[in-house]
mmCIF file of C-alpha atoms and ligand atoms in Angstrom:
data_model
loop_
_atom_site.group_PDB
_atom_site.id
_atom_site.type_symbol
_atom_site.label_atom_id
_atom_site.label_comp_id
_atom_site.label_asym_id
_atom_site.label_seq_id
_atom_site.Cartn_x
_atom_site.Cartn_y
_atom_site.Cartn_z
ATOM 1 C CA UNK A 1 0.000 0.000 0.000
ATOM 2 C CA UNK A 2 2.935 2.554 1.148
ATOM 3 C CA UNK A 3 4.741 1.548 -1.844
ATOM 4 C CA UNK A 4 2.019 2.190 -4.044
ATOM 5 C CA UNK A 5 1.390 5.663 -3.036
ATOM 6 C CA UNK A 6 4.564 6.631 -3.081
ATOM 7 C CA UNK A 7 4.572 5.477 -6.616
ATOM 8 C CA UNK A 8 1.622 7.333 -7.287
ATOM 9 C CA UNK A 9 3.252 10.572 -6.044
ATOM 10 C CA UNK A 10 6.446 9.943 -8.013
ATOM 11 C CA UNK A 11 3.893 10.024 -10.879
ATOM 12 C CA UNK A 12 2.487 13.247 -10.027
ATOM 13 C CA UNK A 13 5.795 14.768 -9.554
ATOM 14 C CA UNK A 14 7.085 12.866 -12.921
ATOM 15 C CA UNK A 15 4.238 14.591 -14.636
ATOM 16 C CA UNK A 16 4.585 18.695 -12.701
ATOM 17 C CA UNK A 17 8.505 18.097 -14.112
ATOM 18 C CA UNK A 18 7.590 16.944 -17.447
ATOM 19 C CA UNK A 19 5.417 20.244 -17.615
ATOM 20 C CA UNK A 20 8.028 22.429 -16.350
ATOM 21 C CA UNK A 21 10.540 20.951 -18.424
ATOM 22 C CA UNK A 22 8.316 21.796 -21.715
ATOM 23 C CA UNK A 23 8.217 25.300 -20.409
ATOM 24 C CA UNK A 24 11.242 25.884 -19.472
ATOM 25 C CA UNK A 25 12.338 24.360 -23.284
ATOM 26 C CA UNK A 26 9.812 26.674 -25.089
ATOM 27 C CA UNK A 27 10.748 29.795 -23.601
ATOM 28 C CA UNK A 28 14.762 29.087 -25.348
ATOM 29 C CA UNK A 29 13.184 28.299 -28.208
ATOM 30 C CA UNK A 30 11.117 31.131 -28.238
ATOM 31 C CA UNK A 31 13.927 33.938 -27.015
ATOM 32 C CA UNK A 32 16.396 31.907 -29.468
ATOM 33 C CA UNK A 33 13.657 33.150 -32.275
ATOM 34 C CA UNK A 34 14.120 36.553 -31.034
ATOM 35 C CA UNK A 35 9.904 36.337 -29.614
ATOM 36 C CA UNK A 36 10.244 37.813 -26.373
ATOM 37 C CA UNK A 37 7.144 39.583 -26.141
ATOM 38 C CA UNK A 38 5.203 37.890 -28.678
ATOM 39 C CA UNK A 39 3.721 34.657 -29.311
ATOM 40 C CA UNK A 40 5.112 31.938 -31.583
ATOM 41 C CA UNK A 41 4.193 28.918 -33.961
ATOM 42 C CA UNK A 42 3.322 25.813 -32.377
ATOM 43 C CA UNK A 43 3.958 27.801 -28.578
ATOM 44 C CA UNK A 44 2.166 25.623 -26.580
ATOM 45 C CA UNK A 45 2.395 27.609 -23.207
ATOM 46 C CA UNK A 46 2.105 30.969 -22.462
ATOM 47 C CA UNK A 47 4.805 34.009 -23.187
ATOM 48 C CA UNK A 48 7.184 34.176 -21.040
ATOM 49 C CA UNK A 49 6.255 36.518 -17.966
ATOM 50 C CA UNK A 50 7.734 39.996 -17.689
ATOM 51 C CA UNK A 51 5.950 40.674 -14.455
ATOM 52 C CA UNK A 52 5.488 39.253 -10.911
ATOM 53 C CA UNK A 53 1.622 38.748 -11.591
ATOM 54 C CA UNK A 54 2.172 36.918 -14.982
ATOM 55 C CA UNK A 55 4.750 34.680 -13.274
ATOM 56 C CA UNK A 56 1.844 34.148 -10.203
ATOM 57 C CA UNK A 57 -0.651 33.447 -13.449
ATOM 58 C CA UNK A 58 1.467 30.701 -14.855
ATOM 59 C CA UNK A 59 2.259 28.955 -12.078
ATOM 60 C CA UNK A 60 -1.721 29.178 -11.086
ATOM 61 C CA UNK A 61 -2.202 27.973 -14.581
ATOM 62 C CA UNK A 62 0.533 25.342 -14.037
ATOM 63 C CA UNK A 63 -1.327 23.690 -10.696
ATOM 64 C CA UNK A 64 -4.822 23.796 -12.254
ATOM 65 C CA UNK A 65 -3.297 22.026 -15.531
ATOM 66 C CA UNK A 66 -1.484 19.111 -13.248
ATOM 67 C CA UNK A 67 -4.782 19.148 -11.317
ATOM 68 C CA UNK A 68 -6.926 18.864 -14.371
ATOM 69 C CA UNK A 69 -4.717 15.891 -15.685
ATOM 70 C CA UNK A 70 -4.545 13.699 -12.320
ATOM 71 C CA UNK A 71 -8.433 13.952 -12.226
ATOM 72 C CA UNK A 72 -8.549 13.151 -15.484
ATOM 73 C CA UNK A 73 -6.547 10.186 -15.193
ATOM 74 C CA UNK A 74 -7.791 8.889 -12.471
ATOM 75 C CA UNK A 75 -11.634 8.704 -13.994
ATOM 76 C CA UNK A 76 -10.511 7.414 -17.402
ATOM 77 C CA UNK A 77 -8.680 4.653 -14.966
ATOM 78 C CA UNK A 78 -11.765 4.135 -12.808
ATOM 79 C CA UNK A 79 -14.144 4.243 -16.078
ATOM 80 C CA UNK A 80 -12.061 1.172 -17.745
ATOM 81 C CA UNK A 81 -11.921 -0.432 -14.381
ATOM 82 C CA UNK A 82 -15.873 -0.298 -14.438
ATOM 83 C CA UNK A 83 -16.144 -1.484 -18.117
ATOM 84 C CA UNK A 84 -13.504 -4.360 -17.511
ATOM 85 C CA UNK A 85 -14.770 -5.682 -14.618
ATOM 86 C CA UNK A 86 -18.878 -4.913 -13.829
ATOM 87 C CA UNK A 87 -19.589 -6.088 -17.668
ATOM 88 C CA UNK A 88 -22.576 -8.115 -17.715
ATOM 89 C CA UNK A 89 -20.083 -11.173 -18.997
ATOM 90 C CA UNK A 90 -17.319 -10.688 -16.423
ATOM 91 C CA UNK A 91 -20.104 -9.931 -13.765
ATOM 92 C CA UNK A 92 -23.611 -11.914 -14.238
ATOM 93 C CA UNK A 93 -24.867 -11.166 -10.855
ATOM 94 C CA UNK A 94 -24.722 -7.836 -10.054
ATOM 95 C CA UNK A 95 -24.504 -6.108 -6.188
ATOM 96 C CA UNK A 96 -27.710 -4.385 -5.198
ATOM 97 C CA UNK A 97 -25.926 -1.664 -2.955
ATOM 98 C CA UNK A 98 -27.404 2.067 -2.936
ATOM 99 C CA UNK A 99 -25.019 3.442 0.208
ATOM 100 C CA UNK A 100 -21.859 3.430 0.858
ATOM 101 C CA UNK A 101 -21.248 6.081 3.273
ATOM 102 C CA UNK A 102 -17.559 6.466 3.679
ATOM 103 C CA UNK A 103 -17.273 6.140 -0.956
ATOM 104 C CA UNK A 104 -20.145 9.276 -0.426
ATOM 105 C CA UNK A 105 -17.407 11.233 2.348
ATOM 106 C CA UNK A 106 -13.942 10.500 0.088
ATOM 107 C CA UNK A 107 -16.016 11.740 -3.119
ATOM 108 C CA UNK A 108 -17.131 14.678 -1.206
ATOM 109 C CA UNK A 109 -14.183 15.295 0.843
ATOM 110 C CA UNK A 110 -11.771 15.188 -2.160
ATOM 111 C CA UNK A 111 -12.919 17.580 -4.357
ATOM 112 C CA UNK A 112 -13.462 20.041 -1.393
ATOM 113 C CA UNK A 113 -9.764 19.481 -0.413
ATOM 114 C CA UNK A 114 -9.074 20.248 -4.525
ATOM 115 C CA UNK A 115 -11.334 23.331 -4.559
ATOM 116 C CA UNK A 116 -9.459 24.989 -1.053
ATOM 117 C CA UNK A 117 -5.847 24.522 -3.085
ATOM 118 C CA UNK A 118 -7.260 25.798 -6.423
ATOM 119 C CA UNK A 119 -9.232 29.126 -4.262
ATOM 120 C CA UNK A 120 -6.115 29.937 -2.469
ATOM 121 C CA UNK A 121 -3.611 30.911 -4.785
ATOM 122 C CA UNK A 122 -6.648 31.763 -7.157
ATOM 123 C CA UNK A 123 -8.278 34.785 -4.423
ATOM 124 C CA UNK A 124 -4.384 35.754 -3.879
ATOM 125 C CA UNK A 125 -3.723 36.878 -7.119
ATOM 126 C CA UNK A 126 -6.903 38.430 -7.820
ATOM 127 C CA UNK A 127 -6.820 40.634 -4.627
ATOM 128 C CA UNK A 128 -2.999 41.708 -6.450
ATOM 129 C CA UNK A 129 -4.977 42.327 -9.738
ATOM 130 C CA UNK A 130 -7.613 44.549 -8.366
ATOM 131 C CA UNK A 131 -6.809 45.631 -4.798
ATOM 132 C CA UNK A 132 -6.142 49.421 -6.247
ATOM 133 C CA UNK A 133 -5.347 50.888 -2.062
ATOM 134 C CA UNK A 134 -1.890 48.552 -2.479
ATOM 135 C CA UNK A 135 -0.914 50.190 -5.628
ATOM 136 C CA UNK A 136 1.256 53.062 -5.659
ATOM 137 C CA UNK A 137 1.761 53.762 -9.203
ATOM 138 C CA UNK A 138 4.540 56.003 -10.341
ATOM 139 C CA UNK A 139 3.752 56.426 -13.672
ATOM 140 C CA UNK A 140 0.019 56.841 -14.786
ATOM 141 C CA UNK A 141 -0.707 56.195 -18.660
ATOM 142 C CA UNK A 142 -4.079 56.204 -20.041
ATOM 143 C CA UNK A 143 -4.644 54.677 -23.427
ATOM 144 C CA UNK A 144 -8.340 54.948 -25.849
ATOM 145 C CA UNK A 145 -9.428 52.435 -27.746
ATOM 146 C CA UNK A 146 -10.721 53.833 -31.470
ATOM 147 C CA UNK A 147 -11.594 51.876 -34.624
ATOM 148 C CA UNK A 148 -8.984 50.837 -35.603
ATOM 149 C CA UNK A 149 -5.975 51.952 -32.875
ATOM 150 C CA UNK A 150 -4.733 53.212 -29.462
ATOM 151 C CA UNK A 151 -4.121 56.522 -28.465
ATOM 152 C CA UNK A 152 -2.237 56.975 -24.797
ATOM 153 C CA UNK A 153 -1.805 60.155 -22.845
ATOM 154 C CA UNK A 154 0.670 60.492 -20.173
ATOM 155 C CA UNK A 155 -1.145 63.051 -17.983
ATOM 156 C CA UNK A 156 0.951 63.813 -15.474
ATOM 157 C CA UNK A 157 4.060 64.210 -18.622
ATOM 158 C CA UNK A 158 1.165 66.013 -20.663
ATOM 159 C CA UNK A 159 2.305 63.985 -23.652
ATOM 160 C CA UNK A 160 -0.405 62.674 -25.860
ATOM 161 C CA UNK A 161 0.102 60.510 -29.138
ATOM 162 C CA UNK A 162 -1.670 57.672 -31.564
ATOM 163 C CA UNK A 163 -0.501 54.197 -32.022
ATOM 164 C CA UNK A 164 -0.858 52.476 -35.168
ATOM 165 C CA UNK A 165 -0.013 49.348 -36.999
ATOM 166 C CA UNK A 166 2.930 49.135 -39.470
ATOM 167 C CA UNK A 167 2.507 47.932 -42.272
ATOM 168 C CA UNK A 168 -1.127 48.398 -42.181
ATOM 169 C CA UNK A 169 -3.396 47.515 -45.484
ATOM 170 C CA UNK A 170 -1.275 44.569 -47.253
ATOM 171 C CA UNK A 171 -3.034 41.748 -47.143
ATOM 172 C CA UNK A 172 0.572 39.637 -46.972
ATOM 173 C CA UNK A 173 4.068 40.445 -46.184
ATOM 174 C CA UNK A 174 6.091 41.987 -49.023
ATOM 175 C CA UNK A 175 8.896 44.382 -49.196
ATOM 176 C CA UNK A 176 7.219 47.770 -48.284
ATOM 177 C CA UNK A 177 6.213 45.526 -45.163
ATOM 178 C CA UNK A 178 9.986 44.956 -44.302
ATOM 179 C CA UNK A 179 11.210 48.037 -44.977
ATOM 180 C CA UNK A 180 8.613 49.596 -43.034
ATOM 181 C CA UNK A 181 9.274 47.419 -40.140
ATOM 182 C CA UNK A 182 12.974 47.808 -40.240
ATOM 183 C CA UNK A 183 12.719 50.928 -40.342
ATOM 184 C CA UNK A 184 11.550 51.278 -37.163
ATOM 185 C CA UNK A 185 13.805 48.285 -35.961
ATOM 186 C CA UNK A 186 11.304 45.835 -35.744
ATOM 187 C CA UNK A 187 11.514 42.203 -36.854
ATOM 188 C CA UNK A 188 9.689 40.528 -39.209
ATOM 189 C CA UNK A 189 8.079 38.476 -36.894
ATOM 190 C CA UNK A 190 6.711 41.572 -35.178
ATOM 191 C CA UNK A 191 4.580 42.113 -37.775
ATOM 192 C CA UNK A 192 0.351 43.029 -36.934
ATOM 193 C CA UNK A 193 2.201 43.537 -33.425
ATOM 194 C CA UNK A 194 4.695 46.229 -33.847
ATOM 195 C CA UNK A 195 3.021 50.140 -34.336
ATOM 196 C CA UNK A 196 4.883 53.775 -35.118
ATOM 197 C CA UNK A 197 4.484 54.560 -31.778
ATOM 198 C CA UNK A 198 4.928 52.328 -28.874
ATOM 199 C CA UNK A 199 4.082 53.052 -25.277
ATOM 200 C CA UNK A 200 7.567 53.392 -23.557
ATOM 201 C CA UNK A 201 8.077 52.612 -19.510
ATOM 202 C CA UNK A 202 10.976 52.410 -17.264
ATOM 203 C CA UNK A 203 11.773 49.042 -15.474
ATOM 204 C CA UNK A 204 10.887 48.762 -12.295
ATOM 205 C CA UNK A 205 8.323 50.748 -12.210
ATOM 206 C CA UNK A 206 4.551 50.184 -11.119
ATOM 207 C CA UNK A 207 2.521 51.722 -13.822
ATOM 208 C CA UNK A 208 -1.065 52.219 -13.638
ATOM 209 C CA UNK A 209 -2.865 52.033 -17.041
ATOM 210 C CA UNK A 210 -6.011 53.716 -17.181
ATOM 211 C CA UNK A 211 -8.248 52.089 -19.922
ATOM 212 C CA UNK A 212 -11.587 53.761 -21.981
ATOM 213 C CA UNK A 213 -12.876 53.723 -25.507
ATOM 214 C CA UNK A 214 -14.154 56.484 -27.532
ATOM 215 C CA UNK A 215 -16.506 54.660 -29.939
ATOM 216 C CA UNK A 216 -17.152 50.517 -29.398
ATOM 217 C CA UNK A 217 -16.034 48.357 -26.753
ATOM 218 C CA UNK A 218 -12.196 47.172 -27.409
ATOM 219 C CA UNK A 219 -9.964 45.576 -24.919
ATOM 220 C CA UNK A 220 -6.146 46.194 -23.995
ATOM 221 C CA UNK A 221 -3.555 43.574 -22.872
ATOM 222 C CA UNK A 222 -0.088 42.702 -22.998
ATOM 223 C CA UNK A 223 -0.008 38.720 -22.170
ATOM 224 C CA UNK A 224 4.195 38.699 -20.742
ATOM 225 C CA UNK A 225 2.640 41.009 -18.219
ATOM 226 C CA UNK A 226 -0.763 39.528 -17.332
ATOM 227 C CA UNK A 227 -2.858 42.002 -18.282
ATOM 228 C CA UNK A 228 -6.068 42.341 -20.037
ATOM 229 C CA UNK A 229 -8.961 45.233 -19.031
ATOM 230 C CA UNK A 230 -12.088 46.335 -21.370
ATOM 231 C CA UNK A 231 -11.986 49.751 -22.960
ATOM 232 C CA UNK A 232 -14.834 50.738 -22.520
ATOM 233 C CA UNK A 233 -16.869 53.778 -23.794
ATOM 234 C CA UNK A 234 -17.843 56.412 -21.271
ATOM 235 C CA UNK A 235 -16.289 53.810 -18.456
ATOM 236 C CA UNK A 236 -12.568 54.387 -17.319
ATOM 237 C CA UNK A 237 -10.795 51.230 -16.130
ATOM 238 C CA UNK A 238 -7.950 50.463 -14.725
ATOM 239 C CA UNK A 239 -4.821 47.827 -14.179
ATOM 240 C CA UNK A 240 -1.348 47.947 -12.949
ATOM 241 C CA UNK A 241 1.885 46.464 -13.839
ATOM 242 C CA UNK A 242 5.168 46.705 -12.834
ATOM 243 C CA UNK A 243 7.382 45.276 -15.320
ATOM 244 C CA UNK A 244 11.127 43.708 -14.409
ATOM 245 C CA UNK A 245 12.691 42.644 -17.911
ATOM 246 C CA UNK A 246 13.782 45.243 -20.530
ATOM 247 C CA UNK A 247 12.120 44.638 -24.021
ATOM 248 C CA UNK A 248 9.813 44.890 -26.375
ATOM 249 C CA UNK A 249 6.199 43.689 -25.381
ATOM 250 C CA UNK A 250 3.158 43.466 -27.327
ATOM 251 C CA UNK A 251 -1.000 42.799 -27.476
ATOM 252 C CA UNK A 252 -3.546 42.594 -29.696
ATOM 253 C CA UNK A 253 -6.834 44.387 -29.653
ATOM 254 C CA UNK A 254 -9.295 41.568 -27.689
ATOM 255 C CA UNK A 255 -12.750 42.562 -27.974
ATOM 256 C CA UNK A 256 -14.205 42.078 -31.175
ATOM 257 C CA UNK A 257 -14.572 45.811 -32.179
ATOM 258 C CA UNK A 258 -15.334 45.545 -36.073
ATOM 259 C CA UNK A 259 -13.941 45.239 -39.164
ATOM 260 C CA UNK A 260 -10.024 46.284 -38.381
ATOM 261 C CA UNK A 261 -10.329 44.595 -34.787
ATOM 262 C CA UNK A 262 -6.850 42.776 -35.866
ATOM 263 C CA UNK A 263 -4.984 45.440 -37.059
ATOM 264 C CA UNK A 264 -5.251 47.615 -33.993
ATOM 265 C CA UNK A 265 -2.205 46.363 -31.839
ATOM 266 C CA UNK A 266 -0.160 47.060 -28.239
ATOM 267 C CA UNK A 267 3.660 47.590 -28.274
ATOM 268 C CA UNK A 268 4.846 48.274 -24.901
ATOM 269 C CA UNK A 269 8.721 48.925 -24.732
ATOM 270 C CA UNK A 270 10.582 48.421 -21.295
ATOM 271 C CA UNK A 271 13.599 50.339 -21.315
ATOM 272 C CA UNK A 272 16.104 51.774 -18.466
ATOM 273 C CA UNK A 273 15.464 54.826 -16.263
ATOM 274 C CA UNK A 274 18.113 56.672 -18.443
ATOM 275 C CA UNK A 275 16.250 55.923 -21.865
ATOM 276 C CA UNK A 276 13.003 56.538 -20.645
ATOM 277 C CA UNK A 277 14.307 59.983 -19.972
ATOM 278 C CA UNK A 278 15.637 60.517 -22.918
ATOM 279 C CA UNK A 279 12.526 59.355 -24.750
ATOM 280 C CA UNK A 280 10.146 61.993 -22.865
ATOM 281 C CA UNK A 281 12.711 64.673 -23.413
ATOM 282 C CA UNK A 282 11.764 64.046 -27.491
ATOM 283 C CA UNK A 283 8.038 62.998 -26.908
ATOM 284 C CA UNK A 284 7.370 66.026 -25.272
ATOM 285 C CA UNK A 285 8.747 67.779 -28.089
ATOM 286 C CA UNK A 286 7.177 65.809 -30.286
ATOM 287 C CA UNK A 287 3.728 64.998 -28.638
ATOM 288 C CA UNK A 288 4.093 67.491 -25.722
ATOM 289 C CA UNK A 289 0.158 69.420 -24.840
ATOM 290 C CA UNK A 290 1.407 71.546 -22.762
ATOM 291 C CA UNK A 291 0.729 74.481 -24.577
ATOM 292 C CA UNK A 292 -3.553 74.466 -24.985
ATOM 293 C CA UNK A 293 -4.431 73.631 -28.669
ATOM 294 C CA UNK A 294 -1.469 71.366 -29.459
ATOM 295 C CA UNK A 295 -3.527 68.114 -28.687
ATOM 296 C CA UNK A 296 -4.484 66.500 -31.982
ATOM 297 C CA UNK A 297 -8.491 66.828 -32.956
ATOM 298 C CA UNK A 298 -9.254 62.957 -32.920
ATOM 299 C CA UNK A 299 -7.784 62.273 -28.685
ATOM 300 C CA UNK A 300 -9.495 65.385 -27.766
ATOM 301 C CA UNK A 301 -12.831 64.116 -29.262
ATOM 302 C CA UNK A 302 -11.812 61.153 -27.099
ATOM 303 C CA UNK A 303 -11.432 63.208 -23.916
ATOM 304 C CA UNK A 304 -14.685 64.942 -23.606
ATOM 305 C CA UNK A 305 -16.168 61.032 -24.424
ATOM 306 C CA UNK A 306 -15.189 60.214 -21.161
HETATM 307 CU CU1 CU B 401 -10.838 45.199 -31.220
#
C-alpha cells in the first residue's frame, strides 16, 4: 500500500517536471527566435512573464493544468476499471448496494480538499490584480481604444500621441512591409504587433494604465505582463503592472470591435530609467500638450467622451 502511493506521487511529480521541463524548453526556443514579447508557432504555453503577476498566473495555470490531468486520469482509470470488470459477462450477478457512506465522504471530501488549493492561490492573485489601495503607481498612462488603434496620454508628462499598426493595409508580407518594419527596428516576426508609436516605460516601475474607448467596446492587454482590461466607452478602467525585464512587449486588440479589430495592436517597450528619460525629453517635443491647442483633434474628441 505505502509503496504504491509513493509510486503514485512519483507520478504526479514525474508529470509537474515533465510540464516544467516543456516550459522551461519553449521559452529558449522562443527567445532563441528573437519572440520575447510575442507569441510563436506551435507555442504551446504561455509568453514568457515579464511581471510578478504573470509569473503568479502561470504557475496558477501550471497547478490547475497538473490538477486537471490527475483527475482526469484517475476517472478514465476508474471508467475502464468499471467497463472491464462490472460487464454483464465478467459480472452476471450484479450487487444491489445504494449506500456506501464512507465512498459518499472520500467523493465529497476530495474535491473540497481540490477546490481549497485551487481558491487559495486563485483569491491571492486576484486581490494583487484589483486591490487598487496597495498600488502606488509612479507612472500613470491612459490609453483609448478607437476603430482601428490606441491613443495613450501620459497626464501627469502632458504627452499625448496615436498608435498604429505598421505595415497596415497589405493583405501579406512583401517588401514595403519589411522596410517599413525595419525601419523602425522591428523584426519581421513583429509584424500586426509592432506600431509607429509604442508606449515606452521604465523598469521597475509600477505603472497604472487607465483604460476607456471612444466609440465601441475594445480591450487592452499585454499577455508577458498579465494584463487584459475592457476599454470601454464612457467607463474608465484600470490595471497595474510593474514590469522587471527590458524589451519589447506586445497585445492585440481583444474585444471584437469591427472590421479592423486585428490590425489595432499594443507595443509596450521596457527600457532603463536613463532611456526613458531621454525618450520623454523628445516625446514632449514631439507629442508634448502643454501648450492648450497642441492636442491633436481625434484624442481630444476622445477626452470629452469620457
Ligand atoms: Cu478590437
Amino acid at each position: 500500500m505505502k509503496s504504491g502511493v509513493i509510486k503514485c506521487w512519483s507520478r504526479v511529480f514525474g508529470l509537474a517536471a515533465l510540464v516544467a521541463g516543456a516550459s522551461a524548453l519553449q521559452a529558449a526556443a522562443q527567445s532563441e527566435e528573437g519572440r520575447v514579447g510575442q507569441s510563436a508557432p506551435w507555442q504551446l504555453n504561455f509568453q514568457e512573464p515579464a511581471t510578478q503577476m504573470m509569473a503568479q498566473i502561470t504557475d496558477l495555470h501550471q497547478l490547475m493544468l497538473l490538477i486537471m490531468a490527475v483527475v482526469s486520469v484517475f476517472v478514465m482509470v476508474l471508467l475502464v476499471i468499471v467497463i472491464m470488470r462490472f460487464n454483464r459477462k465478467a459480472n452476471p450477478t450484479p450487487s444491489k448496494f445504494t449506500h456506501n457512506s464512507l465512498l459518499e465522504f472520500v467523493w465529497t471530501a476530495v474535491p473540497v480538499v481540490i477546490l481549497v488549493i485551487i481558491a487559495i492561490p486563485s483569491v491571492r492573485l486576484l486581490q494583487l490584480q484589483e486591490d487598487f489601495d496597495k498600488v502606488e503607481p509612479d507612472l500613470v498612462i491612459k490609453a483609448t481604444g478607437y476603430q482601428w488603434y490606441w491613443g495613450y496620454e501620459y497626464p501627469d508628462q502632458q504627452i499625448e500621441f496615436e498608435s498604429l499598426m505598421l505595415g497596415l493595409g497589405y493583405p501579406e508580407m512583401n517588401d514595403e512591409v519589411r522596410e517599413e518594419l525595419a525601419e523602425y527596428g522591428y523584426p519581421e516576426t513583429a509584424w500586426k504587433l509592432a506600431t509607429d508609436t509604442a508606449v515606452v516605460v521604465p523598469i521597475d516601475t509600477t505603472v497604472l494604465m487607465q483604460v476607456t474607448a471612444a466609440d465601441v467596446i475594445h480591450a487592452w492587454t499585454i499577455p508577458a505582463f498579465g494584463v487584459k482590461v475592457d476599454a470601454i466607452p464612457g467607463r474608465l478602467n484600470q490595471t497595474w503592472f510593474h514590469a522587471e525585464q527590458i524589451g519589447t512587449f506586445y497585445g492585440q486588440c481583444s474585444e471584437l470591435c469591427g472590421k479592423n479589430h486585428s490590425y489595432m495592436p499594443i507595443t509596450v517597450k521596457v527600457v532603463s530609467q536613463e532611456d526613458y528619460d531621454a525618450w520623454l525629453e523628445e516625446a514632449k517635443e514631439e507629442f508634448g500638450t502643454a501648450d492648450a491647442g497642441a492636442a491633436p483633434a481625434k484624442v481630444a474628441t476622445a477626452t470629452t467622451a469620457n
